[in-house]
Each structure stands twice: as C-alpha cells, then as structure tokens.
mmCIF file of C-alpha atoms and ligand atoms in Angstrom:
data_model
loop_
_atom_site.group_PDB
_atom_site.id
_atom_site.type_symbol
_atom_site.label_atom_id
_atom_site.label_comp_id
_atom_site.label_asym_id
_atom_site.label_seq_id
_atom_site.Cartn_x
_atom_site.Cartn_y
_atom_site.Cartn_z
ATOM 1 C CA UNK A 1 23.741 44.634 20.542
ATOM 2 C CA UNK A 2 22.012 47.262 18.700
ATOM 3 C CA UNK A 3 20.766 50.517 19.805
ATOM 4 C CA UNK A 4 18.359 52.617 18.243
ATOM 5 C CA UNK A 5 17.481 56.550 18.659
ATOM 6 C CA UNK A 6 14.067 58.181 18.587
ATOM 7 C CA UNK A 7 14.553 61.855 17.520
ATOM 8 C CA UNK A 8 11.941 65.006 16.902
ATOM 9 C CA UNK A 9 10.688 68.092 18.263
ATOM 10 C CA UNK A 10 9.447 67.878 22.077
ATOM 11 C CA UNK A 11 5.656 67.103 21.688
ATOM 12 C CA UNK A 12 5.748 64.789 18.584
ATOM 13 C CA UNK A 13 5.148 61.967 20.360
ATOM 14 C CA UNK A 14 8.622 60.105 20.886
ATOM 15 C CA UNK A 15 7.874 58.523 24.548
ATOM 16 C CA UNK A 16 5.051 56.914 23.527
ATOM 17 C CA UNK A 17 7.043 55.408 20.780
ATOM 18 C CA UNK A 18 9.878 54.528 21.914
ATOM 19 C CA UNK A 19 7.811 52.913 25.089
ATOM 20 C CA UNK A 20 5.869 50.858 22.481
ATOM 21 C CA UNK A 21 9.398 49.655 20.338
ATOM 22 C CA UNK A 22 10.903 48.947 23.769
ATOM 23 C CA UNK A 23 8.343 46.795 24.111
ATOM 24 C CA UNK A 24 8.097 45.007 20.599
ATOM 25 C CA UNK A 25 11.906 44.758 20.729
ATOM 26 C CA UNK A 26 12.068 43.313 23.970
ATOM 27 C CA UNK A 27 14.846 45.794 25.242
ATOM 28 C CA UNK A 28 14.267 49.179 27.376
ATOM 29 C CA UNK A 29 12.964 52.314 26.625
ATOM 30 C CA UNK A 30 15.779 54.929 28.113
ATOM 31 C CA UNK A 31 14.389 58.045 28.518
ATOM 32 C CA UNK A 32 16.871 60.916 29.641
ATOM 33 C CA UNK A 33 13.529 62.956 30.289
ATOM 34 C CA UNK A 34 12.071 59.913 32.453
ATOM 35 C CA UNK A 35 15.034 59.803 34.205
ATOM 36 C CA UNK A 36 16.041 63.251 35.499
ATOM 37 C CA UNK A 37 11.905 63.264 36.605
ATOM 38 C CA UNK A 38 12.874 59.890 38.183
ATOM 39 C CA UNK A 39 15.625 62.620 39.984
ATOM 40 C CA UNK A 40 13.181 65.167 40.604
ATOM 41 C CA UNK A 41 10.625 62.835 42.064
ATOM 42 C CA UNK A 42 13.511 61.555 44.843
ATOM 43 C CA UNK A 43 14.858 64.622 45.025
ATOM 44 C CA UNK A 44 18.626 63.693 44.472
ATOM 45 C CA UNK A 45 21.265 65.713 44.286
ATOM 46 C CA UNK A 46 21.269 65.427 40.704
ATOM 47 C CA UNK A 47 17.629 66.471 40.384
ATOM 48 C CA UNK A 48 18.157 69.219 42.050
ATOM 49 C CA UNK A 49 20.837 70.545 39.386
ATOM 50 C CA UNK A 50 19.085 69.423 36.469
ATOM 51 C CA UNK A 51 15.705 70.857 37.861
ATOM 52 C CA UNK A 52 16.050 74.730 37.216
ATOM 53 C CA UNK A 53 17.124 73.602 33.733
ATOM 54 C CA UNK A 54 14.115 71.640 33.342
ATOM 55 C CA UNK A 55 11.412 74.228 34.306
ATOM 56 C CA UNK A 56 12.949 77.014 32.148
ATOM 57 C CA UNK A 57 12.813 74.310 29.164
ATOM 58 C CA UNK A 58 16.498 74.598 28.560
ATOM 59 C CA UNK A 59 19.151 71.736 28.157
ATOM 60 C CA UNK A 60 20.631 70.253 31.514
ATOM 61 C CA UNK A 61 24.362 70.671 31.043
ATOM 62 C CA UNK A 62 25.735 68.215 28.653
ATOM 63 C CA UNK A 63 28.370 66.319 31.521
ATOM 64 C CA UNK A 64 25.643 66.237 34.114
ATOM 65 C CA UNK A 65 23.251 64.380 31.535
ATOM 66 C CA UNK A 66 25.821 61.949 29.870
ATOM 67 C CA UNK A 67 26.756 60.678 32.643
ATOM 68 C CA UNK A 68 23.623 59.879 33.374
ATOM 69 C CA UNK A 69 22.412 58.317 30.581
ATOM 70 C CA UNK A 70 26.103 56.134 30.804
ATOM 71 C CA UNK A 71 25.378 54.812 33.893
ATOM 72 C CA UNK A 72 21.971 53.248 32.690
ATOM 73 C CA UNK A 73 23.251 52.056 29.694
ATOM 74 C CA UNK A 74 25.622 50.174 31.689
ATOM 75 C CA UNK A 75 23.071 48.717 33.418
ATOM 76 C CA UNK A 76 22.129 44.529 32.813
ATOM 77 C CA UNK A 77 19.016 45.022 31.398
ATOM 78 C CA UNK A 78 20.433 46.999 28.263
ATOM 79 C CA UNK A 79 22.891 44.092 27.593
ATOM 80 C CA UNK A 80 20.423 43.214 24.134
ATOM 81 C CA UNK A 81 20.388 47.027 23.104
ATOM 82 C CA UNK A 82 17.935 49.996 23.893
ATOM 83 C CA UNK A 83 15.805 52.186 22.438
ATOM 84 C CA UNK A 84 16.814 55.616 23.313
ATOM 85 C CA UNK A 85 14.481 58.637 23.409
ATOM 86 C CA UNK A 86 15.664 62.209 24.561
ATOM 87 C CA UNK A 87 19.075 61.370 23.938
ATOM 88 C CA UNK A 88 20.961 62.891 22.498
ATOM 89 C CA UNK A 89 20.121 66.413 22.126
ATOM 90 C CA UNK A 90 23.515 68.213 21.278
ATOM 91 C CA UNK A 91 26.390 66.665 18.856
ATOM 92 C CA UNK A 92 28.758 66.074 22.059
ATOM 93 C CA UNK A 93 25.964 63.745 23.477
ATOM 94 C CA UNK A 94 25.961 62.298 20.119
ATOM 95 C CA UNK A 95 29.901 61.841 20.113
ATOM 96 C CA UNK A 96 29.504 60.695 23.688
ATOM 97 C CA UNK A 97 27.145 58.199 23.166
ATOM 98 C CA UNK A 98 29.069 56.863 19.997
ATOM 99 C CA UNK A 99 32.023 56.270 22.584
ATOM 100 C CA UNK A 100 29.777 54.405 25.291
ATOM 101 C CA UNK A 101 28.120 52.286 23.205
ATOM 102 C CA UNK A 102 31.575 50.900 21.603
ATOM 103 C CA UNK A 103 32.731 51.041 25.348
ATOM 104 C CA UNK A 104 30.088 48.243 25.679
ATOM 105 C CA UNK A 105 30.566 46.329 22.243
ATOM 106 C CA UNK A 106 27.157 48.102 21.475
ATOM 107 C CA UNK A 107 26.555 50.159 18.253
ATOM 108 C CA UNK A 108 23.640 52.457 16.914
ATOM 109 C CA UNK A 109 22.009 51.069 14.226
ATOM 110 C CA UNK A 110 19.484 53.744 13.180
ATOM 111 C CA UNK A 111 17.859 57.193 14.069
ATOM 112 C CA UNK A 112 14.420 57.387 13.495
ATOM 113 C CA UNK A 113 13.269 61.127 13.303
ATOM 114 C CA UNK A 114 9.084 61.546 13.757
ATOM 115 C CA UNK A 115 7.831 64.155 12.036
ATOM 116 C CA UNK A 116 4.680 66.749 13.106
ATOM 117 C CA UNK A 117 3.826 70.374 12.128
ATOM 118 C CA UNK A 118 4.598 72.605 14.907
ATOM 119 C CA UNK A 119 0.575 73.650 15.591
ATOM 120 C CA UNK A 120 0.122 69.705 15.978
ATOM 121 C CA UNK A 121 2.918 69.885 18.359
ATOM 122 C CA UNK A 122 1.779 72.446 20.564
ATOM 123 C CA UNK A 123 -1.674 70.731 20.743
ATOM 124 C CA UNK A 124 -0.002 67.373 21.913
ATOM 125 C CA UNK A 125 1.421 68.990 24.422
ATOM 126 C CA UNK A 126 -0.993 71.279 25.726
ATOM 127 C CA UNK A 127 -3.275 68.168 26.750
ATOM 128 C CA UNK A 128 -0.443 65.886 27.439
ATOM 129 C CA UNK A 129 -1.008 64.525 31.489
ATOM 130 C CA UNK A 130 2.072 62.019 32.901
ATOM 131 C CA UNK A 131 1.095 59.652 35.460
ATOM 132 C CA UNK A 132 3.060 60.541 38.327
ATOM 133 C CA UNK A 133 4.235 56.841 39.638
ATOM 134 C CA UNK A 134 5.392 55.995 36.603
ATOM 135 C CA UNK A 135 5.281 58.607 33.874
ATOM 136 C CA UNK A 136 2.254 56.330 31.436
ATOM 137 C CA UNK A 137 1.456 59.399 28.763
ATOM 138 C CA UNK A 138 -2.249 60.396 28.324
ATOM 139 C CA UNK A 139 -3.774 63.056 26.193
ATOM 140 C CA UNK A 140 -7.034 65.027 27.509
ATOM 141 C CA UNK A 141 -8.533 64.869 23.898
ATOM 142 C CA UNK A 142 -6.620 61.946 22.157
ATOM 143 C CA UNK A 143 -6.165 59.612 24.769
ATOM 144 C CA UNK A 144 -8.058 60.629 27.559
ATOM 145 C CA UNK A 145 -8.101 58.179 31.007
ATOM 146 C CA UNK A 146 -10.995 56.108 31.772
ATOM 147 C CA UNK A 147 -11.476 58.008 35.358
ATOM 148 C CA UNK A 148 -10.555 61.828 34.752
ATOM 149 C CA UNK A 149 -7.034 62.091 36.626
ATOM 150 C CA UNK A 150 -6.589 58.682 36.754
ATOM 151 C CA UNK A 151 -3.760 56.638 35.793
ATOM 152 C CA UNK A 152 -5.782 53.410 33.733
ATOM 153 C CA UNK A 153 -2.405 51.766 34.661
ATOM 154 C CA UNK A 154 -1.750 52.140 38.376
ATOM 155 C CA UNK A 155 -4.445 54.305 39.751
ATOM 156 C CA UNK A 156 -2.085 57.508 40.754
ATOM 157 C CA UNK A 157 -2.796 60.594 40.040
ATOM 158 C CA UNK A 158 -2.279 62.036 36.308
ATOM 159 C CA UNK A 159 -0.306 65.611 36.209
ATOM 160 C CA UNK A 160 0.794 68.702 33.549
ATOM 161 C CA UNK A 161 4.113 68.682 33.009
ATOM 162 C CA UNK A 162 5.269 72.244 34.654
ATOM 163 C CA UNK A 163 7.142 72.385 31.034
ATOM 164 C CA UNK A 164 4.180 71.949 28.895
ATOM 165 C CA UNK A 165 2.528 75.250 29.732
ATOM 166 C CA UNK A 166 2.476 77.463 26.490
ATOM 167 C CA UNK A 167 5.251 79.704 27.392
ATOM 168 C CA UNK A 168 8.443 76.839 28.310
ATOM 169 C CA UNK A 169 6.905 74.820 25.266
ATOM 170 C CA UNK A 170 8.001 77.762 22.953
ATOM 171 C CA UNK A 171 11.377 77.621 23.972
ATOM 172 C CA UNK A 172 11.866 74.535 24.368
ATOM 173 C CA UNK A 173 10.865 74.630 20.677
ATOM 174 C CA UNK A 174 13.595 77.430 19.846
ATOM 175 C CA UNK A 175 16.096 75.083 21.820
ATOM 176 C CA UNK A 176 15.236 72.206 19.507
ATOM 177 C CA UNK A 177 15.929 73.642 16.567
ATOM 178 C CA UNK A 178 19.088 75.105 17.673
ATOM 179 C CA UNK A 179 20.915 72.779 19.503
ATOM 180 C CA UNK A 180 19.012 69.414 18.629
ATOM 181 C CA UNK A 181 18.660 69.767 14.714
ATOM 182 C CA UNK A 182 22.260 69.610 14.542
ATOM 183 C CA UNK A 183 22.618 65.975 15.226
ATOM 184 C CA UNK A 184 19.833 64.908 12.565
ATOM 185 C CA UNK A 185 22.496 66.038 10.367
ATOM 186 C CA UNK A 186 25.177 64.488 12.274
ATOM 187 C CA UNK A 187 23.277 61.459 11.715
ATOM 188 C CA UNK A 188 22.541 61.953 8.174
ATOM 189 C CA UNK A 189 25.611 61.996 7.743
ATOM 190 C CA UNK A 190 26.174 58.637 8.828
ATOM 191 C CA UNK A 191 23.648 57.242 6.727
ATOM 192 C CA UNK A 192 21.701 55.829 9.888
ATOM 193 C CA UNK A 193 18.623 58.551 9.834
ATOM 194 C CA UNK A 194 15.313 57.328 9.060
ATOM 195 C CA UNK A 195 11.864 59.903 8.747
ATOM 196 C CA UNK A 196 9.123 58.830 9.498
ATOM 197 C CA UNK A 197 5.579 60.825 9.325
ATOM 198 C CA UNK A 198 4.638 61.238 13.290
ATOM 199 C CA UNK A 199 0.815 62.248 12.500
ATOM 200 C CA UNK A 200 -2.267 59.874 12.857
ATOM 201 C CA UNK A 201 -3.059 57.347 15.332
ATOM 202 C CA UNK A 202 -0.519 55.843 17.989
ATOM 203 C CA UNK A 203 -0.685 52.336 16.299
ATOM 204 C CA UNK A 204 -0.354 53.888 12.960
ATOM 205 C CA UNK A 205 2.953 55.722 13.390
ATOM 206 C CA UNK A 206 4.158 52.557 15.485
ATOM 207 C CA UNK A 207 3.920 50.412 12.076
ATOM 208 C CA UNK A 208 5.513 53.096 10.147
ATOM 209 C CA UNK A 209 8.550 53.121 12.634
ATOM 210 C CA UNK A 210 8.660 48.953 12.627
ATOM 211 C CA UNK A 211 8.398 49.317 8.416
ATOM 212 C CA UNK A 212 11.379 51.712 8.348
ATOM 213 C CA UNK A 213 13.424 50.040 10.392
ATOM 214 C CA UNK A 214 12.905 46.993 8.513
ATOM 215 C CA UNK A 215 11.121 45.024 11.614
ATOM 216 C CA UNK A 216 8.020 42.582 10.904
ATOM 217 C CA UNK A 217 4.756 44.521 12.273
ATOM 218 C CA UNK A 218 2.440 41.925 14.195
ATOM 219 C CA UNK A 219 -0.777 42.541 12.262
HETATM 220 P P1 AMP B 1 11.742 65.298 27.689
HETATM 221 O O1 AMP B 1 10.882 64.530 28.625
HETATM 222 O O2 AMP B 1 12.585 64.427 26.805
HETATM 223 O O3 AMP B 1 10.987 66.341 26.911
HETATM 224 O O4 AMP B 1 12.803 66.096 28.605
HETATM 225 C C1 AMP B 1 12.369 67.069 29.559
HETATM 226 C C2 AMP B 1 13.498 68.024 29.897
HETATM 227 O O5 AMP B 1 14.593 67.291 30.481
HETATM 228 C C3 AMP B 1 14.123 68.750 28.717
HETATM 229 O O6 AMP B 1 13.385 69.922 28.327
HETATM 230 C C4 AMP B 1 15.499 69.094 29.265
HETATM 231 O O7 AMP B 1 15.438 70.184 30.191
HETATM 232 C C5 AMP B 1 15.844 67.837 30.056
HETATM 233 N N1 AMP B 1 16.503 66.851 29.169
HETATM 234 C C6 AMP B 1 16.011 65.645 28.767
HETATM 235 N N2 AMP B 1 16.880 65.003 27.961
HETATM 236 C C7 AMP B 1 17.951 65.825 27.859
HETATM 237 C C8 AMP B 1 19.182 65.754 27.147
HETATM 238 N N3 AMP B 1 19.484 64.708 26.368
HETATM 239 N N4 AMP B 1 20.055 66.795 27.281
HETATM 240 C C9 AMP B 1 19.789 67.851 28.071
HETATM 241 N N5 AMP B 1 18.632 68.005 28.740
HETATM 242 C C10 AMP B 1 17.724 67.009 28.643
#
C-alpha cells in the first residue's frame, strides 16, 4: 500500500488537496492539523498539550504528534494507503514515519510539494473560514459559502482559525522554513519529491497533482 505526502508552506492550499486526492484515490486524507483540532474540539488530554503550541503557531512536540499520527495510520481504513497532509514537518517525523509505514508493509511513494508566493499565501489565509463540525475549508473571496457563515456541507457554523490572524501566520511562516524545508530535501534526496505550481483554481492544481503523480485525471 502506497502512501503519499502533501508538503508546502501553511496557507498554500494542501487540505483542500489532499481532501480532494483522498477522495480520487479512494484512501483517507490524514491530517495531523485536523486531528489535534479533532483534540481541541473534545478537549482531550492530548489537546490540551498540543493546544498552547497551536495558538502560538509553533510545532507540537515531535513524540506527542507521531504518536498520533501512528495510531491513525494503524487504523483499518488506511489498510490501501493514505494521503498525508501536515505530516511530517521535522526530519525525525520524516524518519518516524519511514519506520511506521514499513511497520505496516506500507511505503511512501511520492512527496508532492505545492508551490505559492508568500503574499498569495498570506491572502489564503487571511480569508480562510473552517467549518467547525467537520473542518470543510472555505475562502471569504475565493470560495465563499452560499449562506455567509454557513457550512454548504452540514449547516454549522464557519470559523477563523485563531492561527490565521496576521501575527501567528508570520511565524508559523518562519517555522516552515526552518524546521519544515529540511525534509523537502530529505525527500529530494530520495528521489520521491514532486513540485507542483499551487496557484490558480482548486480543480486546476488538482490535475496538476494527478499529472505528476502519474494518475489518469477524470476529464
Ligand atoms: P495545519 O492545520 O496543518 O496548519 O496545523 C495547525 C497546527 O497544528 C500547526 O501550526 C502546528 O502547531 C500543529 N501541527 C500540525 N501538524 C503538525 C506536525 N506534523 N508537527 C507538529 N505540529 C503540527
């Protein structure tokens, strides 16, 4: 079973991605962000270290968030592979996920790094509003809901992420390039990295991925 990676700066768009891949794949989107929210939102013990973390825009400890992300991957529904998005963020989640996967018989089969000037970035993510049942991503200008606040999906109420204001977007920026840059060359490395141009409509960048990674695109 084959996994695959969705990598880039925070804002360029790699939930709504990986979501739609999950979904032309037919295996799950695993979201590390989705998941400590999923935390937050029940207010587990868990949540409640990663959420400090989370609100400054800094990295929940590396241990704390591996083990995480092991436990879903372990779950049934990721038997026919994944497509991770979040994860990883630091070479040791990199290394750790290497290890899991072959844990499971599993192996990565590509990165896929998207791509977007950093003014784009910060304009994604200043409109960016997350349904709170289930996280469905909407943008105030680019993808705006048909009832203002409204999830189009399952009526509940749309929110800002508390770490998309201006100031936590910034750093979480500086953390990116820091810590998270890193493991594009890690992967680069292996020969399993793949760019591919993040700009232009959702659709758009969708077929680009599906091109890259060799997939047919359903025209
Ligand atoms: P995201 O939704 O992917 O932008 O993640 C939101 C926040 O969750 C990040 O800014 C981090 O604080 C935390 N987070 C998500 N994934 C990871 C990860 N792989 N390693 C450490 N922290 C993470």
């Amino acid at each position: 079973m084959a996994f695959l990676v969705i990598m880039g700066a925070p804002g360029v768009g790699k939930g709504t991605q990986a979501a739609r891949l999950g979904t032309a794949l037919g295996v799950p989107h695993i979201s590390s962000g989705d998941l400590f929210r999923e935390h937050l939102r029940q207010r587990t013990e868990l949540g409640q270290e990663a959420q400090s973390y989370i609100n400054r825009g800094e990295l929940v400890p590396d241990e704390v968030t591996i083990a995480m992300v092991r436990e879903r991957i372990r779950r049934p529904d990721s038997v026919n592979g994944g497509v991770l998005d979040g994860f990883p963020r630091t070479v040791a989640q990199a290394e750790a996920l290497e290890d899991m996967l072959s844990e499971s018989g599993a192996y990565l089969e590509r990165a896929v790094q998207l791509t977007l000037a950093e003014e784009r970035i910060i304009e994604r993510m200043s409109g960016r509003r997350v349904c709170q049942a289930q996280g469905h991503i909407y943008h105030l200008v680019h993808k705006p809901p048909l009832q203002d606040g409204v999830c189009d999906i399952d009526g509940s109420p749309l929110y800002q992420r508390e770490d998309d204001q201006p100031e936590t977007v910034r750093k979480r920026l500086v953390v990116y390039r820091e810590l998270t840059a890193p493991v594009l060359h890690y992967y680069r490395m292996r020969d399993i990295l793949v760019d591919v141009d993040g700009d232009g409509e959702v659709e758009r960048v969708t077929h680009r991925i599906m091109r890259a990674l060799g997939r047919k695109v359903a025209e």
